[in-house]
PDB file of C-alpha atoms in Angstrom:
ATOM      1  CA  MET A   1      56.059 -73.256  -5.064  1.00  0.00           C
ATOM      2  CA  PRO A   2      57.588 -75.193  -7.979  1.00  0.00           C
ATOM      3  CA  PRO A   3      60.598 -73.687  -9.756  1.00  0.00           C
ATOM      4  CA  PRO A   4      59.969 -71.815 -13.043  1.00  0.00           C
ATOM      5  CA  GLY A   5      59.597 -74.125 -15.979  1.00  0.00           C
ATOM      6  CA  HIS A   6      58.659 -77.084 -13.740  1.00  0.00           C
ATOM      7  CA  ARG A   7      55.916 -79.182 -15.277  1.00  0.00           C
ATOM      8  CA  PRO A   8      54.087 -81.659 -13.011  1.00  0.00           C
ATOM      9  CA  SER A   9      54.024 -85.191 -14.288  1.00  0.00           C
ATOM     10  CA  ALA A  10      50.741 -86.797 -15.296  1.00  0.00           C
ATOM     11  CA  THR A  11      50.855 -88.882 -12.129  1.00  0.00           C
ATOM     12  CA  ALA A  12      51.576 -85.991  -9.773  1.00  0.00           C
ATOM     13  CA  ASP A  13      49.453 -85.922  -6.637  1.00  0.00           C
ATOM     14  CA  HIS A  14      47.737 -82.558  -6.047  1.00  0.00           C
ATOM     15  CA  ARG A  15      46.575 -83.301  -2.464  1.00  0.00           C
ATOM     16  CA  ALA A  16      47.536 -81.030   0.366  1.00  0.00           C
ATOM     17  CA  PRO A  17      50.993 -81.986   1.652  1.00  0.00           C
ATOM     18  CA  ASP A  18      49.725 -82.670   5.195  1.00  0.00           C
ATOM     19  CA  LEU A  19      47.332 -85.447   4.071  1.00  0.00           C
ATOM     20  CA  PRO A  20      48.735 -88.962   3.761  1.00  0.00           C
ATOM     21  CA  ALA A  21      48.111 -91.006   0.650  1.00  0.00           C
ATOM     22  CA  PRO A  22      44.893 -93.056   0.548  1.00  0.00           C
ATOM     23  CA  GLY A  23      45.151 -96.242   2.555  1.00  0.00           C
ATOM     24  CA  LEU A  24      47.928 -94.834   4.740  1.00  0.00           C
ATOM     25  CA  LEU A  25      45.664 -93.136   7.284  1.00  0.00           C
ATOM     26  CA  PRO A  26      46.304 -94.405  10.802  1.00  0.00           C
ATOM     27  CA  PRO A  27      43.612 -96.817  11.965  1.00  0.00           C
ATOM     28  CA  ASP A  28      40.948 -95.640  14.361  1.00  0.00           C
ATOM     29  CA  PRO A  29      41.528 -96.779  17.937  1.00  0.00           C
ATOM     30  CA  GLY A  30      39.439 -99.865  18.644  1.00  0.00           C
ATOM     31  CA  SER A  31      38.950-100.732  14.992  1.00  0.00           C
ATOM     32  CA  SER A  32      40.610-103.463  13.016  1.00  0.00           C
ATOM     33  CA  VAL A  33      41.222-103.995   9.357  1.00  0.00           C
ATOM     34  CA  GLY A  34      38.590-106.008   7.537  1.00  0.00           C
ATOM     35  CA  ARG A  35      35.654-105.250   9.797  1.00  0.00           C
ATOM     36  CA  GLY A  36      32.360-104.949   7.973  1.00  0.00           C
ATOM     37  CA  PRO A  37      29.348-102.950   9.087  1.00  0.00           C
ATOM     38  CA  LEU A  38      28.150-105.808  11.329  1.00  0.00           C
ATOM     39  CA  GLU A  39      31.491-107.372  12.309  1.00  0.00           C
ATOM     40  CA  PRO A  40      31.610-106.972  15.173  1.00  0.00           C
ATOM     41  CA  TRP A  41      28.528-105.204  16.460  1.00  0.00           C
ATOM     42  CA  PRO A  42      29.023-101.431  16.909  1.00  0.00           C
ATOM     43  CA  ASP A  43      31.675-100.838  19.578  1.00  0.00           C
ATOM     44  CA  THR A  44      30.182 -97.501  20.583  1.00  0.00           C
ATOM     45  CA  VAL A  45      27.065 -99.186  21.995  1.00  0.00           C
ATOM     46  CA  HIS A  46      26.743-100.615  25.511  1.00  0.00           C
ATOM     47  CA  TRP A  47      25.201-104.022  24.828  1.00  0.00           C
ATOM     48  CA  GLN A  48      23.152-105.815  27.465  1.00  0.00           C
ATOM     49  CA  SER A  49      23.208-109.586  27.240  1.00  0.00           C
ATOM     50  CA  ILE A  50      20.330-111.949  27.868  1.00  0.00           C
ATOM     51  CA  SER A  51      20.209-114.774  30.423  1.00  0.00           C
ATOM     52  CA  THR A  52      22.262-117.856  29.577  1.00  0.00           C
ATOM     53  CA  ASP A  53      19.390-119.944  30.995  1.00  0.00           C
ATOM     54  CA  LEU A  54      17.890-119.552  27.515  1.00  0.00           C
ATOM     55  CA  ILE A  55      20.499-122.117  26.416  1.00  0.00           C
ATOM     56  CA  TRP A  56      18.693-124.790  28.461  1.00  0.00           C
ATOM     57  CA  VAL A  57      15.317-123.782  27.028  1.00  0.00           C
ATOM     58  CA  GLU A  58      16.671-124.063  23.476  1.00  0.00           C
ATOM     59  CA  LEU A  59      18.425-127.376  24.197  1.00  0.00           C
ATOM     60  CA  ILE A  60      15.228-128.897  25.600  1.00  0.00           C
ATOM     61  CA  ARG A  61      13.268-127.728  22.535  1.00  0.00           C
ATOM     62  CA  LEU A  62      15.958-129.213  20.307  1.00  0.00           C
ATOM     63  CA  ALA A  63      15.919-132.509  22.248  1.00  0.00           C
ATOM     64  CA  VAL A  64      12.149-132.826  21.682  1.00  0.00           C
ATOM     65  CA  VAL A  65      12.505-132.229  17.922  1.00  0.00           C
ATOM     66  CA  VAL A  66      15.452-134.645  17.638  1.00  0.00           C
ATOM     67  CA  ALA A  67      13.603-137.291  19.663  1.00  0.00           C
ATOM     68  CA  ILE A  68      10.598-137.067  17.329  1.00  0.00           C
ATOM     69  CA  GLY A  69      12.872-137.257  14.267  1.00  0.00           C
ATOM     70  CA  LEU A  70      14.717-140.264  15.693  1.00  0.00           C
ATOM     71  CA  ALA A  71      11.468-142.030  16.585  1.00  0.00           C
ATOM     72  CA  VAL A  72      10.008-141.552  13.105  1.00  0.00           C
ATOM     73  CA  THR A  73      13.144-142.711  11.292  1.00  0.00           C
ATOM     74  CA  ALA A  74      13.695-145.639  13.696  1.00  0.00           C
ATOM     75  CA  VAL A  75      10.128-146.879  13.166  1.00  0.00           C
ATOM     76  CA  GLY A  76      10.525-146.493   9.395  1.00  0.00           C
ATOM     77  CA  TRP A  77      13.811-148.408   9.499  1.00  0.00           C
ATOM     78  CA  ALA A  78      12.318-151.176  11.667  1.00  0.00           C
ATOM     79  CA  LEU A  79       9.295-151.604   9.396  1.00  0.00           C
ATOM     80  CA  SER A  80      11.031-151.376   6.023  1.00  0.00           C
ATOM     81  CA  GLY A  81      14.599-152.356   6.791  1.00  0.00           C
ATOM     82  CA  HIS A  82      15.747-149.974   4.043  1.00  0.00           C
ATOM     83  CA  TRP A  83      19.238-148.532   4.500  1.00  0.00           C
ATOM     84  CA  LEU A  84      18.009-144.986   3.711  1.00  0.00           C
ATOM     85  CA  PHE A  85      16.255-144.895   7.079  1.00  0.00           C
ATOM     86  CA  GLY A  86      19.564-145.733   8.747  1.00  0.00           C
ATOM     87  CA  LEU A  87      21.178-142.872   6.867  1.00  0.00           C
ATOM     88  CA  ALA A  88      18.314-140.562   7.897  1.00  0.00           C
ATOM     89  CA  LEU A  89      18.848-141.634  11.515  1.00  0.00           C
ATOM     90  CA  ALA A  90      22.541-140.680  11.290  1.00  0.00           C
ATOM     91  CA  VAL A  91      21.659-137.343   9.650  1.00  0.00           C
ATOM     92  CA  VAL A  92      19.149-136.502  12.396  1.00  0.00           C
ATOM     93  CA  LEU A  93      21.740-137.322  15.069  1.00  0.00           C
ATOM     94  CA  GLY A  94      24.446-135.304  13.282  1.00  0.00           C
ATOM     95  CA  LEU A  95      22.241-132.251  12.764  1.00  0.00           C
ATOM     96  CA  GLY A  96      21.015-132.438  16.358  1.00  0.00           C
ATOM     97  CA  ALA A  97      24.592-132.528  17.684  1.00  0.00           C
ATOM     98  CA  TRP A  98      25.649-129.632  15.428  1.00  0.00           C
ATOM     99  CA  ARG A  99      22.646-127.535  16.494  1.00  0.00           C
ATOM    100  CA  ALA A 100      23.316-128.284  20.177  1.00  0.00           C
ATOM    101  CA  ILE A 101      26.834-126.878  19.785  1.00  0.00           C
ATOM    102  CA  THR A 102      25.645-123.744  17.984  1.00  0.00           C
ATOM    103  CA  VAL A 103      22.846-123.034  20.484  1.00  0.00           C
ATOM    104  CA  VAL A 104      25.360-121.852  23.078  1.00  0.00           C
ATOM    105  CA  ARG A 105      26.972-119.342  20.740  1.00  0.00           C
ATOM    106  CA  ALA A 106      23.635-118.283  19.264  1.00  0.00           C
ATOM    107  CA  VAL A 107      22.210-117.400  22.683  1.00  0.00           C
ATOM    108  CA  ARG A 108      25.352-115.462  23.588  1.00  0.00           C
ATOM    109  CA  ALA A 109      25.065-113.513  20.325  1.00  0.00           C
ATOM    110  CA  TRP A 110      21.747-111.989  21.464  1.00  0.00           C
ATOM    111  CA  GLY A 111      21.956-108.523  22.918  1.00  0.00           C
ATOM    112  CA  TYR A 112      20.069-105.264  23.128  1.00  0.00           C
ATOM    113  CA  ALA A 113      20.951-101.641  23.705  1.00  0.00           C
ATOM    114  CA  GLU A 114      18.691 -98.785  24.746  1.00  0.00           C
ATOM    115  CA  ARG A 115      19.734 -95.548  23.076  1.00  0.00           C
ATOM    116  CA  GLU A 116      18.218 -92.084  23.207  1.00  0.00           C
ATOM    117  CA  ASN A 117      15.925 -92.480  20.184  1.00  0.00           C
ATOM    118  CA  ASP A 118      15.905 -96.183  19.383  1.00  0.00           C
ATOM    119  CA  LEU A 119      16.446 -99.706  20.588  1.00  0.00           C
ATOM    120  CA  LEU A 120      19.073-101.944  18.981  1.00  0.00           C
ATOM    121  CA  VAL A 121      18.641-105.718  18.939  1.00  0.00           C
ATOM    122  CA  ARG A 122      21.368-108.022  17.652  1.00  0.00           C
ATOM    123  CA  HIS A 123      21.412-111.774  17.070  1.00  0.00           C
ATOM    124  CA  GLY A 124      22.653-114.457  14.712  1.00  0.00           C
ATOM    125  CA  LEU A 125      25.868-116.310  14.041  1.00  0.00           C
ATOM    126  CA  LEU A 126      26.143-117.173  10.365  1.00  0.00           C
ATOM    127  CA  VAL A 127      23.690-114.467   9.355  1.00  0.00           C
ATOM    128  CA  ARG A 128      24.104-111.574  11.755  1.00  0.00           C
ATOM    129  CA  ARG A 129      21.110-109.341  12.176  1.00  0.00           C
ATOM    130  CA  LEU A 130      21.021-105.892  13.704  1.00  0.00           C
ATOM    131  CA  SER A 131      17.533-104.419  14.156  1.00  0.00           C
ATOM    132  CA  ILE A 132      17.145-100.722  14.914  1.00  0.00           C
ATOM    133  CA  VAL A 133      13.681 -99.889  16.196  1.00  0.00           C
ATOM    134  CA  PRO A 134      12.912 -96.161  16.640  1.00  0.00           C
ATOM    135  CA  TYR A 135      10.815 -95.514  19.740  1.00  0.00           C
ATOM    136  CA  SER A 136       8.437 -93.328  17.705  1.00  0.00           C
ATOM    137  CA  ARG A 137       7.598 -96.267  15.390  1.00  0.00           C
ATOM    138  CA  MET A 138       6.592 -98.690  18.151  1.00  0.00           C
ATOM    139  CA  GLN A 139       2.889 -99.466  18.143  1.00  0.00           C
ATOM    140  CA  PHE A 140       2.790-101.814  21.101  1.00  0.00           C
ATOM    141  CA  ILE A 141       5.041-104.041  23.160  1.00  0.00           C
ATOM    142  CA  ASP A 142       4.110-107.302  24.812  1.00  0.00           C
ATOM    143  CA  VAL A 143       5.801-109.731  27.162  1.00  0.00           C
ATOM    144  CA  SER A 144       5.313-113.462  26.675  1.00  0.00           C
ATOM    145  CA  ALA A 145       6.559-116.599  28.408  1.00  0.00           C
ATOM    146  CA  GLY A 146       5.869-120.157  27.311  1.00  0.00           C
ATOM    147  CA  PRO A 147       5.865-123.150  29.664  1.00  0.00           C
ATOM    148  CA  LEU A 148       9.589-123.815  29.211  1.00  0.00           C
ATOM    149  CA  GLU A 149      10.481-120.157  29.648  1.00  0.00           C
ATOM    150  CA  ARG A 150       8.384-119.957  32.824  1.00  0.00           C
ATOM    151  CA  ALA A 151      10.143-123.069  34.159  1.00  0.00           C
ATOM    152  CA  PHE A 152      13.456-121.219  33.838  1.00  0.00           C
ATOM    153  CA  ASP A 153      12.018-117.863  35.009  1.00  0.00           C
ATOM    154  CA  LEU A 154      12.431-116.185  31.600  1.00  0.00           C
ATOM    155  CA  ALA A 155      10.294-113.983  29.375  1.00  0.00           C
ATOM    156  CA  THR A 156      10.423-112.472  25.874  1.00  0.00           C
ATOM    157  CA  VAL A 157       9.748-108.835  25.009  1.00  0.00           C
ATOM    158  CA  GLN A 158       8.172-108.484  21.561  1.00  0.00           C
ATOM    159  CA  LEU A 159       8.205-105.085  19.834  1.00  0.00           C
ATOM    160  CA  HIS A 160       5.533-104.406  17.229  1.00  0.00           C
ATOM    161  CA  THR A 161       5.931-101.594  14.716  1.00  0.00           C
ATOM    162  CA  ALA A 162       3.964-100.314  11.722  1.00  0.00           C
ATOM    163  CA  ALA A 163       6.121-102.446   9.405  1.00  0.00           C
ATOM    164  CA  ALA A 164       5.904-106.125  10.306  1.00  0.00           C
ATOM    165  CA  ALA A 165       9.343-106.758   8.811  1.00  0.00           C
ATOM    166  CA  SER A 166      10.944-104.481  11.396  1.00  0.00           C
ATOM    167  CA  ASP A 167       9.441-106.240  14.409  1.00  0.00           C
ATOM    168  CA  ALA A 168      12.080-107.298  16.903  1.00  0.00           C
ATOM    169  CA  ARG A 169      12.116-109.404  20.010  1.00  0.00           C
ATOM    170  CA  VAL A 170      14.385-109.762  23.001  1.00  0.00           C
ATOM    171  CA  PRO A 171      14.197-113.279  24.497  1.00  0.00           C
ATOM    172  CA  GLY A 172      15.806-114.653  27.638  1.00  0.00           C
ATOM    173  CA  LEU A 173      14.994-111.797  30.012  1.00  0.00           C
ATOM    174  CA  ARG A 174      14.120-112.157  33.666  1.00  0.00           C
ATOM    175  CA  PRO A 175      10.457-111.187  34.231  1.00  0.00           C
ATOM    176  CA  ALA A 176      11.407-108.067  36.212  1.00  0.00           C
ATOM    177  CA  GLU A 177      13.731-106.854  33.437  1.00  0.00           C
ATOM    178  CA  ALA A 178      11.151-107.715  30.787  1.00  0.00           C
ATOM    179  CA  SER A 179       8.513-105.648  32.614  1.00  0.00           C
ATOM    180  CA  ARG A 180      10.947-102.753  33.101  1.00  0.00           C
ATOM    181  CA  LEU A 181      11.914-102.788  29.433  1.00  0.00           C
ATOM    182  CA  ARG A 182       8.269-102.993  28.324  1.00  0.00           C
ATOM    183  CA  ASP A 183       7.249-100.058  30.546  1.00  0.00           C
ATOM    184  CA  ARG A 184      10.232 -97.927  29.523  1.00  0.00           C
ATOM    185  CA  LEU A 185       9.784 -98.585  25.803  1.00  0.00           C
ATOM    186  CA  THR A 186       6.053 -97.901  26.043  1.00  0.00           C
ATOM    187  CA  ALA A 187       6.673 -94.578  27.799  1.00  0.00           C
ATOM    188  CA  LEU A 188       9.398 -93.589  25.334  1.00  0.00           C
ATOM    189  CA  GLY A 189       7.211 -94.576  22.387  1.00  0.00           C
ATOM    190  CA  GLU A 190       4.351 -92.409  23.649  1.00  0.00           C
ATOM    191  CA  ASP A 191       6.687 -89.449  24.266  1.00  0.00           C
ATOM    192  CA  ARG A 192       8.256 -89.690  20.801  1.00  0.00           C
ATOM    193  CA  ALA A 193       4.875 -90.160  19.094  1.00  0.00           C
ATOM    194  CA  GLU A 194       3.501 -87.026  20.799  1.00  0.00           C
ATOM    195  CA  GLY A 195       6.578 -85.086  19.700  1.00  0.00           C
ATOM    196  CA  LEU A 196       5.949 -85.838  16.006  1.00  0.00           C
TER     197      LEU A 196
END
């Protein structure tokens, strides 16, 4: 209790004495200063990664696109002789090399987590995306595998919800895991929908 006649200054702090000043709270264990809501992905979630064989699938797709781009620009350069086609050739090569480097990190950024009421899907490097799909909102789930994916024994689980913008997919899964995930999500979706 302040002594008689004591007048608090205009800047006096009226917080309880056992609370530290703002910004002086001890950091949470496992957290670091400057982390945003998506940096890194939530630490409290057990993330499952996808197969790194998806890197080869993506690199082959990239090689096809780069080869087509190189062929078109090379033919244009040979026919016209204009220096802009040479510049375009260099740009295609540069972008292809840059994308090849980022493919590895992009594939490793993919992950999914099955929680009690929803499925989390994360991906992206520059623009990180975290999709949260409630089991009760799932309309149907399908498993797909293109020729390249089949060659590497991979499949993609696609989740479809009422809102198209919230659709999510999990690529790079082994067929057995893709089937397990599809069956589990279908069963959970039916259970949650009946509970509404």
